[in-house]
mmCIF file of C-alpha atoms in Angstrom:
data_model
loop_
_atom_site.group_PDB
_atom_site.id
_atom_site.type_symbol
_atom_site.label_atom_id
_atom_site.label_comp_id
_atom_site.label_asym_id
_atom_site.label_seq_id
_atom_site.Cartn_x
_atom_site.Cartn_y
_atom_site.Cartn_z
ATOM 1 C CA ALA A 1 -16.555 3.760 36.644
ATOM 2 C CA GLY A 2 -17.100 7.157 37.997
ATOM 3 C CA ASN A 3 -20.122 5.712 39.949
ATOM 4 C CA MET A 4 -17.571 3.046 41.710
ATOM 5 C CA GLY A 5 -15.526 6.217 42.696
ATOM 6 C CA ALA A 6 -12.534 5.924 40.474
ATOM 7 C CA SER A 7 -10.947 9.344 40.173
ATOM 8 C CA PRO A 8 -10.720 10.864 36.330
ATOM 9 C CA ALA A 9 -7.134 9.489 35.745
ATOM 10 C CA VAL A 10 -8.635 5.880 36.899
ATOM 11 C CA THR A 11 -10.987 6.533 34.245
ATOM 12 C CA GLY A 12 -8.546 7.756 31.558
ATOM 13 C CA ILE A 13 -6.456 4.659 32.209
ATOM 14 C CA LEU A 14 -9.320 3.002 31.730
ATOM 15 C CA PHE A 15 -10.430 3.687 28.800
ATOM 16 C CA ALA A 16 -6.729 2.995 27.964
ATOM 17 C CA MET A 17 -6.942 -0.182 28.638
ATOM 18 C CA TYR A 18 -8.703 -1.202 25.196
ATOM 19 C CA ALA A 19 -5.520 0.007 23.495
ATOM 20 C CA VAL A 20 -3.762 -2.363 25.823
ATOM 21 C CA GLY A 21 -5.756 -5.890 25.056
ATOM 22 C CA LEU A 22 -5.847 -4.731 20.960
ATOM 23 C CA PHE A 23 -1.954 -3.966 21.211
ATOM 24 C CA GLY A 24 -1.457 -7.627 23.211
ATOM 25 C CA ALA A 25 -3.198 -10.036 21.177
ATOM 26 C CA THR A 26 -2.335 -8.213 17.793
ATOM 27 C CA PRO A 27 0.214 -11.496 17.271
ATOM 28 C CA LEU A 28 -2.108 -14.113 18.447
ATOM 29 C CA ALA A 29 -4.714 -12.233 16.118
ATOM 30 C CA ALA A 30 -2.645 -12.743 13.172
ATOM 31 C CA TRP A 31 -1.565 -16.162 14.190
ATOM 32 C CA LEU A 32 -5.008 -17.557 14.542
ATOM 33 C CA THR A 33 -6.714 -15.422 10.884
ATOM 34 C CA ASP A 34 -3.522 -16.916 9.286
ATOM 35 C CA HIS A 35 -3.253 -20.689 10.645
ATOM 36 C CA ASP A 36 -6.440 -21.406 12.293
ATOM 37 C CA GLY A 37 -8.663 -19.625 9.179
ATOM 38 C CA PRO A 38 -10.420 -16.842 9.470
ATOM 39 C CA ARG A 39 -13.987 -18.177 9.900
ATOM 40 C CA GLN A 40 -12.811 -19.507 13.231
ATOM 41 C CA THR A 41 -11.224 -16.813 14.211
ATOM 42 C CA LEU A 42 -14.056 -14.528 14.020
ATOM 43 C CA LEU A 43 -16.011 -16.755 15.662
ATOM 44 C CA TRP A 44 -13.059 -16.414 18.673
ATOM 45 C CA GLY A 45 -13.608 -12.805 18.498
ATOM 46 C CA LEU A 46 -16.770 -13.140 19.018
ATOM 47 C CA ILE A 47 -16.649 -15.036 22.350
ATOM 48 C CA ALA A 48 -14.508 -12.781 23.333
ATOM 49 C CA LEU A 49 -16.543 -9.938 22.638
ATOM 50 C CA GLY A 50 -18.973 -11.282 24.142
ATOM 51 C CA GLY A 51 -17.820 -12.170 27.374
ATOM 52 C CA SER A 52 -15.895 -8.921 28.241
ATOM 53 C CA THR A 53 -19.426 -7.100 27.402
ATOM 54 C CA LEU A 54 -21.159 -9.728 30.141
ATOM 55 C CA LEU A 55 -18.143 -9.002 32.252
ATOM 56 C CA PHE A 56 -18.959 -5.124 31.992
ATOM 57 C CA ALA A 57 -22.504 -5.657 32.997
ATOM 58 C CA PHE A 58 -22.038 -8.134 36.026
ATOM 59 C CA SER A 59 -18.821 -6.428 37.384
ATOM 60 C CA PRO A 60 -20.605 -4.731 39.717
ATOM 61 C CA ALA A 61 -23.432 -7.277 40.951
ATOM 62 C CA LEU A 62 -20.285 -9.732 41.546
ATOM 63 C CA ALA A 63 -18.750 -7.396 43.543
ATOM 64 C CA LEU A 64 -15.693 -7.278 41.007
ATOM 65 C CA GLY A 65 -15.762 -3.726 40.789
ATOM 66 C CA LEU A 66 -12.812 -1.400 38.769
ATOM 67 C CA PRO A 67 -10.565 -4.465 38.695
ATOM 68 C CA GLY A 68 -13.347 -6.302 36.727
ATOM 69 C CA LEU A 69 -14.201 -3.354 34.807
ATOM 70 C CA PHE A 70 -10.340 -3.282 33.539
ATOM 71 C CA VAL A 71 -10.124 -6.616 32.782
ATOM 72 C CA ALA A 72 -13.565 -5.678 30.278
ATOM 73 C CA ARG A 73 -12.012 -3.570 28.970
ATOM 74 C CA THR A 74 -9.140 -4.991 28.060
ATOM 75 C CA ALA A 75 -10.645 -8.037 26.773
ATOM 76 C CA GLN A 76 -12.762 -5.595 24.451
ATOM 77 C CA GLY A 77 -9.461 -4.793 23.123
ATOM 78 C CA ALA A 78 -8.712 -8.340 21.894
ATOM 79 C CA ALA A 79 -11.731 -9.001 20.660
ATOM 80 C CA SER A 80 -11.518 -5.757 18.794
ATOM 81 C CA THR A 81 -8.345 -6.507 16.929
ATOM 82 C CA ILE A 82 -9.216 -10.343 16.468
ATOM 83 C CA THR A 83 -12.674 -9.475 14.879
ATOM 84 C CA TRP A 84 -11.412 -6.762 12.556
ATOM 85 C CA THR A 85 -7.841 -8.977 11.796
ATOM 86 C CA ALA A 86 -10.426 -11.920 10.491
ATOM 87 C CA GLY A 87 -13.669 -9.663 8.810
ATOM 88 C CA LEU A 88 -10.615 -7.960 6.693
ATOM 89 C CA ALA A 89 -9.135 -10.993 6.044
ATOM 90 C CA ILE A 90 -12.417 -12.720 4.469
ATOM 91 C CA LEU A 91 -13.390 -9.843 2.586
ATOM 92 C CA ALA A 92 -9.798 -10.223 0.931
ATOM 93 C CA GLN A 93 -10.449 -13.741 0.467
ATOM 94 C CA LEU A 94 -13.707 -13.872 -0.908
ATOM 95 C CA TYR A 95 -13.711 -10.908 -3.018
ATOM 96 C CA THR A 96 -11.510 -9.711 -6.093
ATOM 97 C CA ALA A 97 -9.380 -6.825 -6.399
ATOM 98 C CA GLU A 98 -12.094 -5.013 -8.481
ATOM 99 C CA GLU A 99 -14.740 -5.883 -5.860
ATOM 100 C CA ARG A 100 -13.275 -4.926 -2.469
ATOM 101 C CA PRO A 101 -12.857 -1.291 -2.829
ATOM 102 C CA ARG A 102 -16.294 -1.426 -2.409
ATOM 103 C CA LEU A 103 -16.902 -3.816 0.338
ATOM 104 C CA PHE A 104 -14.017 -1.924 2.213
ATOM 105 C CA ALA A 105 -16.498 0.655 2.315
ATOM 106 C CA ARG A 106 -18.855 -0.685 2.973
ATOM 107 C CA ALA A 107 -17.549 -1.820 6.165
ATOM 108 C CA PHE A 108 -15.874 1.374 7.389
ATOM 109 C CA THR A 109 -19.859 2.767 6.284
ATOM 110 C CA VAL A 110 -21.585 0.275 8.982
ATOM 111 C CA THR A 111 -18.354 1.049 11.444
ATOM 112 C CA GLY A 112 -19.747 4.744 10.928
ATOM 113 C CA LEU A 113 -23.335 4.329 11.819
ATOM 114 C CA GLY A 114 -22.509 2.616 14.515
ATOM 115 C CA ALA A 115 -20.507 5.101 15.736
ATOM 116 C CA LEU A 116 -23.216 7.483 15.368
ATOM 117 C CA ILE A 117 -25.680 5.502 16.616
ATOM 118 C CA GLY A 118 -24.217 3.927 19.880
ATOM 119 C CA PRO A 119 -23.578 6.572 22.217
ATOM 120 C CA PRO A 120 -27.253 8.033 22.041
ATOM 121 C CA LEU A 121 -28.477 4.494 21.762
ATOM 122 C CA GLY A 122 -26.675 3.482 25.110
ATOM 123 C CA GLY A 123 -27.248 6.667 26.648
ATOM 124 C CA ALA A 124 -30.894 6.267 26.516
ATOM 125 C CA LEU A 125 -30.716 2.367 27.303
ATOM 126 C CA TYR A 126 -28.664 3.708 30.601
ATOM 127 C CA SER A 127 -31.535 6.219 31.587
ATOM 128 C CA TRP A 128 -34.073 3.165 31.143
ATOM 129 C CA GLY A 129 -32.713 0.380 32.936
ATOM 130 C CA GLY A 130 -29.380 1.214 34.497
ATOM 131 C CA PHE A 131 -25.732 0.466 33.870
ATOM 132 C CA ALA A 132 -26.308 -3.000 32.935
ATOM 133 C CA LEU A 133 -29.077 -2.649 30.397
ATOM 134 C CA PRO A 134 -26.759 -1.395 27.575
ATOM 135 C CA PHE A 135 -24.251 -4.200 27.717
ATOM 136 C CA LEU A 136 -27.148 -6.741 28.167
ATOM 137 C CA PHE A 137 -28.545 -5.192 25.013
ATOM 138 C CA ALA A 138 -25.184 -5.260 23.696
ATOM 139 C CA THR A 139 -24.950 -9.352 24.282
ATOM 140 C CA GLY A 140 -28.106 -9.452 22.262
ATOM 141 C CA LEU A 141 -26.407 -8.121 18.991
ATOM 142 C CA VAL A 142 -23.529 -10.465 19.836
ATOM 143 C CA VAL A 143 -25.605 -13.292 19.722
ATOM 144 C CA LEU A 144 -27.322 -12.071 16.846
ATOM 145 C CA ASP A 145 -23.882 -11.545 15.045
ATOM 146 C CA GLY A 146 -22.644 -15.162 16.061
ATOM 147 C CA LEU A 147 -25.842 -16.712 14.405
ATOM 148 C CA GLY A 148 -24.771 -14.966 11.126
ATOM 149 C CA ARG A 149 -20.889 -15.711 11.544
ATOM 150 C CA ALA A 150 -22.185 -19.333 12.341
ATOM 151 C CA PHE A 151 -24.357 -20.144 9.321
ATOM 152 C CA LEU A 152 -23.774 -17.933 6.832
ATOM 153 C CA LEU A 153 -20.283 -17.669 6.485
ATOM 154 C CA PRO A 154 -18.596 -20.446 4.091
ATOM 155 C CA GLY A 155 -15.944 -23.337 5.542
ATOM 156 C CA ARG A 156 -13.152 -24.298 5.615
ATOM 157 C CA ARG A 157 -12.903 -25.397 2.047
ATOM 158 C CA ILE A 158 -14.118 -21.516 0.835
ATOM 159 C CA LEU A 159 -12.079 -19.849 3.451
ATOM 160 C CA PRO A 160 -8.867 -22.091 4.476
ATOM 161 C CA ALA A 161 -5.833 -20.698 6.391
ATOM 162 C CA SER A 162 -3.239 -19.544 3.839
ATOM 163 C CA LYS A 163 -0.364 -20.630 6.372
ATOM 164 C CA PRO A 164 1.987 -18.385 4.770
ATOM 165 C CA GLU A 165 6.053 -18.913 4.835
ATOM 166 C CA ARG A 166 7.692 -18.380 7.489
ATOM 167 C CA GLY A 167 9.531 -14.063 7.019
ATOM 168 C CA ALA A 168 6.746 -13.121 5.452
ATOM 169 C CA THR A 169 5.959 -10.601 7.986
ATOM 170 C CA ARG A 170 9.315 -9.499 7.429
ATOM 171 C CA ALA A 171 8.973 -9.537 3.815
ATOM 172 C CA LEU A 172 5.526 -6.481 4.113
ATOM 173 C CA LEU A 173 7.677 -4.438 6.442
ATOM 174 C CA ARG A 174 10.399 -3.987 4.019
ATOM 175 C CA ASP A 175 7.889 -3.304 1.173
ATOM 176 C CA GLY A 176 7.354 0.466 0.179
ATOM 177 C CA PRO A 177 3.529 0.676 -0.830
ATOM 178 C CA PHE A 178 3.052 -1.512 2.232
ATOM 179 C CA LEU A 179 4.837 0.763 4.494
ATOM 180 C CA LEU A 180 2.823 3.770 2.989
ATOM 181 C CA GLY A 181 -0.286 2.173 3.690
ATOM 182 C CA LEU A 182 0.519 1.554 7.217
ATOM 183 C CA PHE A 183 1.843 5.163 7.427
ATOM 184 C CA ALA A 184 -1.230 6.433 5.983
ATOM 185 C CA ALA A 185 -3.518 4.427 8.273
ATOM 186 C CA ALA A 186 -2.090 5.987 11.463
ATOM 187 C CA ALA A 187 -2.007 9.460 10.086
ATOM 188 C CA GLY A 188 -5.466 9.342 8.960
ATOM 189 C CA ALA A 189 -6.422 8.085 12.577
ATOM 190 C CA VAL A 190 -3.859 10.901 14.019
ATOM 191 C CA ALA A 191 -5.787 13.443 12.097
ATOM 192 C CA LEU A 192 -9.017 11.824 13.243
ATOM 193 C CA SER A 193 -8.477 11.518 17.266
ATOM 194 C CA SER A 194 -6.842 14.919 17.292
ATOM 195 C CA LEU A 195 -10.060 16.859 15.960
ATOM 196 C CA GLU A 196 -11.607 15.355 19.253
ATOM 197 C CA PRO A 197 -10.328 17.333 22.239
ATOM 198 C CA VAL A 198 -9.194 20.721 19.996
ATOM 199 C CA THR A 199 -12.251 21.220 18.000
ATOM 200 C CA PRO A 200 -14.717 21.917 21.283
ATOM 201 C CA LEU A 201 -12.089 24.477 22.242
ATOM 202 C CA LEU A 202 -11.890 25.998 19.116
ATOM 203 C CA LEU A 203 -15.981 26.291 18.741
ATOM 204 C CA GLY A 204 -17.155 26.886 22.470
ATOM 205 C CA SER A 205 -14.083 29.161 23.334
ATOM 206 C CA ALA A 206 -13.261 31.328 19.891
ATOM 207 C CA PHE A 207 -16.872 31.095 18.624
ATOM 208 C CA GLY A 208 -19.002 30.384 21.319
ATOM 209 C CA LEU A 209 -20.890 27.136 20.257
ATOM 210 C CA PRO A 210 -22.835 25.351 22.729
ATOM 211 C CA ALA A 211 -21.760 21.929 23.956
ATOM 212 C CA TRP A 212 -24.805 20.220 22.165
ATOM 213 C CA ALA A 213 -24.131 22.421 18.560
ATOM 214 C CA ILE A 214 -20.325 21.035 19.009
ATOM 215 C CA GLY A 215 -22.015 17.997 19.277
ATOM 216 C CA VAL A 216 -24.139 18.148 15.772
ATOM 217 C CA VAL A 217 -20.687 19.483 14.314
ATOM 218 C CA PHE A 218 -19.047 15.904 14.766
ATOM 219 C CA GLY A 219 -22.412 14.007 13.768
ATOM 220 C CA VAL A 220 -22.045 16.302 10.309
ATOM 221 C CA MET A 221 -18.552 14.793 9.997
ATOM 222 C CA ALA A 222 -19.224 11.943 10.837
ATOM 223 C CA ILE A 223 -21.980 11.359 8.374
ATOM 224 C CA CYS A 224 -20.279 13.189 5.490
ATOM 225 C CA PHE A 225 -17.559 10.431 5.859
ATOM 226 C CA VAL A 226 -19.760 7.627 5.767
ATOM 227 C CA LEU A 227 -21.436 9.463 2.556
ATOM 228 C CA MET A 228 -18.101 9.731 0.961
ATOM 229 C CA GLN A 229 -17.629 6.008 1.138
ATOM 230 C CA PRO A 230 -19.113 5.336 -2.412
ATOM 231 C CA VAL A 231 -17.407 7.921 -3.717
ATOM 232 C CA VAL A 232 -13.764 7.062 -2.545
ATOM 233 C CA SER A 233 -14.542 3.059 -3.977
ATOM 234 C CA ARG A 234 -15.146 5.089 -7.631
ATOM 235 C CA LEU A 235 -12.092 7.420 -7.101
ATOM 236 C CA GLU A 236 -9.648 4.182 -6.302
ATOM 237 C CA ARG A 237 -10.671 2.195 -9.584
ATOM 238 C CA LYS A 238 -9.927 5.483 -11.458
ATOM 239 C CA ILE A 239 -6.113 6.047 -9.855
ATOM 240 C CA GLY A 240 -5.575 3.552 -7.691
ATOM 241 C CA SER A 241 -5.624 3.329 -3.863
ATOM 242 C CA LEU A 242 -1.994 4.941 -3.714
ATOM 243 C CA GLY A 243 -3.532 7.759 -5.569
ATOM 244 C CA THR A 244 -6.720 8.138 -3.277
ATOM 245 C CA ILE A 245 -4.550 8.239 -0.523
ATOM 246 C CA ALA A 246 -1.981 10.894 -1.822
ATOM 247 C CA VAL A 247 -5.200 13.347 -2.901
ATOM 248 C CA GLY A 248 -6.914 13.097 0.572
ATOM 249 C CA LEU A 249 -3.697 13.439 2.706
ATOM 250 C CA LEU A 250 -3.122 16.468 0.558
ATOM 251 C CA ALA A 251 -6.428 17.681 1.220
ATOM 252 C CA ALA A 252 -6.595 17.204 4.952
ATOM 253 C CA ALA A 253 -3.446 19.207 5.111
ATOM 254 C CA CYS A 254 -4.904 21.991 3.352
ATOM 255 C CA PHE A 255 -7.947 21.973 5.460
ATOM 256 C CA PHE A 256 -6.098 21.783 8.480
ATOM 257 C CA ALA A 257 -4.043 24.536 7.849
ATOM 258 C CA GLY A 258 -7.254 26.445 6.806
ATOM 259 C CA LEU A 259 -9.104 25.593 10.211
ATOM 260 C CA ALA A 260 -5.811 27.980 11.699
ATOM 261 C CA PHE A 261 -7.004 31.169 9.808
ATOM 262 C CA ALA A 262 -10.936 30.448 9.826
ATOM 263 C CA PRO A 263 -12.561 33.936 9.923
ATOM 264 C CA ASP A 264 -15.677 33.170 11.190
ATOM 265 C CA VAL A 265 -17.854 29.741 12.377
ATOM 266 C CA ALA A 266 -19.531 28.941 9.411
ATOM 267 C CA VAL A 267 -15.844 28.222 7.437
ATOM 268 C CA VAL A 268 -15.183 26.646 10.578
ATOM 269 C CA LEU A 269 -17.414 23.879 10.223
ATOM 270 C CA ALA A 270 -17.900 24.257 6.213
ATOM 271 C CA LEU A 271 -13.832 22.913 7.014
ATOM 272 C CA LEU A 272 -14.335 20.355 9.090
ATOM 273 C CA ALA A 273 -17.255 19.066 6.928
ATOM 274 C CA ALA A 274 -14.507 18.688 4.339
ATOM 275 C CA THR A 275 -11.649 17.052 6.400
ATOM 276 C CA GLY A 276 -14.505 14.626 7.288
ATOM 277 C CA CYS A 277 -14.585 13.633 3.638
ATOM 278 C CA ALA A 278 -10.835 14.102 3.058
ATOM 279 C CA LEU A 279 -9.645 11.667 5.601
ATOM 280 C CA SER A 280 -12.108 9.358 4.034
ATOM 281 C CA LEU A 281 -9.952 9.369 1.082
ATOM 282 C CA VAL A 282 -7.088 8.015 3.150
ATOM 283 C CA LEU A 283 -8.776 5.472 5.603
ATOM 284 C CA ILE A 284 -10.798 3.326 3.585
ATOM 285 C CA PRO A 285 -8.361 2.887 0.715
ATOM 286 C CA ALA A 286 -5.526 1.978 3.524
ATOM 287 C CA PRO A 287 -7.164 -1.558 3.555
ATOM 288 C CA GLU A 288 -6.787 -2.314 -0.156
ATOM 289 C CA LEU A 289 -2.904 -0.795 -0.831
ATOM 290 C CA LEU A 290 -2.014 -3.303 1.798
ATOM 291 C CA THR A 291 -4.049 -6.586 0.423
ATOM 292 C CA SER A 292 -2.835 -5.872 -2.703
ATOM 293 C CA SER A 293 0.742 -5.503 -1.795
ATOM 294 C CA GLY A 294 0.363 -8.191 0.860
ATOM 295 C CA GLN A 295 -0.777 -10.521 -2.043
ATOM 296 C CA ARG A 296 2.408 -9.250 -4.626
ATOM 297 C CA LEU A 297 4.794 -10.470 -2.094
ATOM 298 C CA ALA A 298 2.459 -13.912 -1.149
ATOM 299 C CA GLY A 299 4.896 -16.810 -1.598
ATOM 300 C CA VAL A 300 4.111 -20.353 -2.301
ATOM 301 C CA ARG A 301 1.729 -21.239 0.584
ATOM 302 C CA GLY A 302 -0.369 -18.208 0.417
ATOM 303 C CA THR A 303 -0.640 -14.797 1.376
ATOM 304 C CA ALA A 304 -0.312 -13.566 5.288
ATOM 305 C CA TYR A 305 -3.516 -11.763 5.830
ATOM 306 C CA GLY A 306 -3.865 -12.303 9.537
ATOM 307 C CA ALA A 307 -0.459 -10.276 9.372
ATOM 308 C CA ILE A 308 -1.671 -7.527 7.124
ATOM 309 C CA TYR A 309 -4.863 -6.513 8.825
ATOM 310 C CA ALA A 310 -3.096 -7.283 12.230
ATOM 311 C CA LEU A 311 -0.351 -4.516 11.297
ATOM 312 C CA TYR A 312 -3.183 -2.256 10.044
ATOM 313 C CA ASN A 313 -5.024 -2.442 13.635
ATOM 314 C CA SER A 314 -2.178 -1.679 14.930
ATOM 315 C CA ALA A 315 -1.337 1.110 12.874
ATOM 316 C CA TYR A 316 -4.516 2.689 13.433
ATOM 317 C CA ALA A 317 -4.859 2.239 17.065
ATOM 318 C CA LEU A 318 -1.380 3.552 17.455
ATOM 319 C CA GLY A 319 -2.924 6.387 15.704
ATOM 320 C CA ILE A 320 -5.759 7.034 17.837
ATOM 321 C CA LEU A 321 -3.162 7.101 20.942
ATOM 322 C CA ILE A 322 -0.498 9.788 18.964
ATOM 323 C CA GLY A 323 -3.572 12.365 18.252
ATOM 324 C CA PRO A 324 -4.738 13.295 21.747
ATOM 325 C CA LEU A 325 -1.259 13.762 22.643
ATOM 326 C CA THR A 326 0.092 15.691 19.731
ATOM 327 C CA THR A 327 -2.930 17.899 19.800
ATOM 328 C CA GLY A 328 -2.356 18.738 23.745
ATOM 329 C CA ILE A 329 1.430 19.896 23.107
ATOM 330 C CA ALA A 330 -0.157 21.994 19.709
ATOM 331 C CA VAL A 331 -2.499 23.711 22.067
ATOM 332 C CA ILE A 332 0.582 23.823 24.475
ATOM 333 C CA VAL A 333 2.641 25.476 22.259
ATOM 334 C CA LEU A 334 0.385 27.613 19.605
ATOM 335 C CA GLY A 335 -2.851 27.740 21.195
ATOM 336 C CA VAL A 336 -6.082 26.847 20.198
ATOM 337 C CA SER A 337 -6.160 28.395 16.534
ATOM 338 C CA GLN A 338 -3.032 27.940 15.227
ATOM 339 C CA SER A 339 -2.476 24.292 16.814
ATOM 340 C CA PHE A 340 -4.109 23.005 13.389
ATOM 341 C CA LEU A 341 -1.002 24.058 11.687
ATOM 342 C CA LEU A 342 1.019 21.922 13.452
ATOM 343 C CA LEU A 343 -1.437 19.203 13.327
ATOM 344 C CA ALA A 344 -1.483 19.397 9.222
ATOM 345 C CA ILE A 345 1.948 18.550 8.964
ATOM 346 C CA ILE A 346 1.386 14.746 9.423
ATOM 347 C CA PRO A 347 -0.969 14.506 6.488
ATOM 348 C CA ALA A 348 0.964 16.782 4.624
ATOM 349 C CA ALA A 349 4.517 14.718 5.312
ATOM 350 C CA SER A 350 2.464 11.288 4.470
ATOM 351 C CA ALA A 351 1.310 13.468 1.090
ATOM 352 C CA VAL A 352 4.749 13.712 0.125
ATOM 353 C CA SER A 353 5.534 10.538 0.664
ATOM 354 C CA ALA A 354 2.260 9.110 -0.748
ATOM 355 C CA VAL A 355 2.931 11.588 -4.239
ATOM 356 C CA ALA A 356 7.139 10.748 -4.277
ATOM 357 C CA LEU A 357 5.898 6.763 -4.128
ATOM 358 C CA LEU A 358 3.519 6.902 -6.965
ATOM 359 C CA LEU A 359 5.970 8.886 -9.120
ATOM 360 C CA LEU A 360 8.457 6.296 -8.623
ATOM 361 C CA ARG A 361 5.717 3.678 -9.931
ATOM 362 C CA ILE A 362 4.706 5.485 -12.953
ATOM 363 C CA ARG A 363 8.381 5.859 -13.974
ATOM 364 C CA ALA A 364 9.621 2.055 -13.371
ATOM 365 C CA GLN A 365 6.216 1.174 -15.239
ATOM 366 C CA ALA A 366 6.725 3.498 -17.849
ATOM 367 C CA SER A 367 10.523 1.848 -17.990
ATOM 368 C CA LYS A 368 9.228 -1.528 -18.515
#
């Protein structure tokens, strides 16, 4: 966008259009998954992703300029929510409650690896072949992905459209555990996205780390998140999704508060790595908590998988939008170091809610 004369403000709006596409396509993703089936919906998401990627590649050559990029970025967001909604629904339909935590963890592992590999690979491709090459390479990956989706996924007999009863979404939004799962996804996303703008300020201004070293720190946090995922799936089997989320939220709140008082860079680095581990305890179990809640509330016709995961995607995306804004306010009000105290409030409040709901569930089971 900068090469097309866009100002930093316009570039920021361009990035934000991803969220616009995501939120705008959420109802469509839910409806398609529940009424057309997750396999077919996943293929629609692939088409949207391939089209948006090609539009990015050829916008300059077709003289579409910034409007073309805005359309492509919005379509990317739409493709994301369609793909994630249908993809998670497929996992829920194909696997049992005992198997799902492990499969959800693997999905996040692959996503984390993609986040690690994507930026340096895209930069290298841009250096070698210019603006279009990264997007053409990505289009090739989309084609390979499409072949896998078309030939490896089972058909409608195994992955049918659930077609839930009317009012299924309203029932989900009145359920305490389901709402807590959404809140946990949003809180984890807020915490994760809050670190992106404030951590470079802390490490660079307060401790003098160069930009490359700060990049390594974020890479280490991502690696910690990925490596924790097998641990998370085992912990879920022992204490349940709700208990795992409560532990993760409490730990994240403590680590955020500790960052406000860290005496040296070694402690900061250790706390940031620990925060990455803690957030994996929050973000990975949330889909299983939502899934089990939705299956418990399912009517005669079937579970509203599309609504479940569309709401999950929306909660996560909302957290990503709120996080940087919260960080900006915290830095202005409290300064860089002390801003972590304000950021600790969100996971702390979420943890209190999770613990309270967990205690109520234990009490209800004991009274039966």
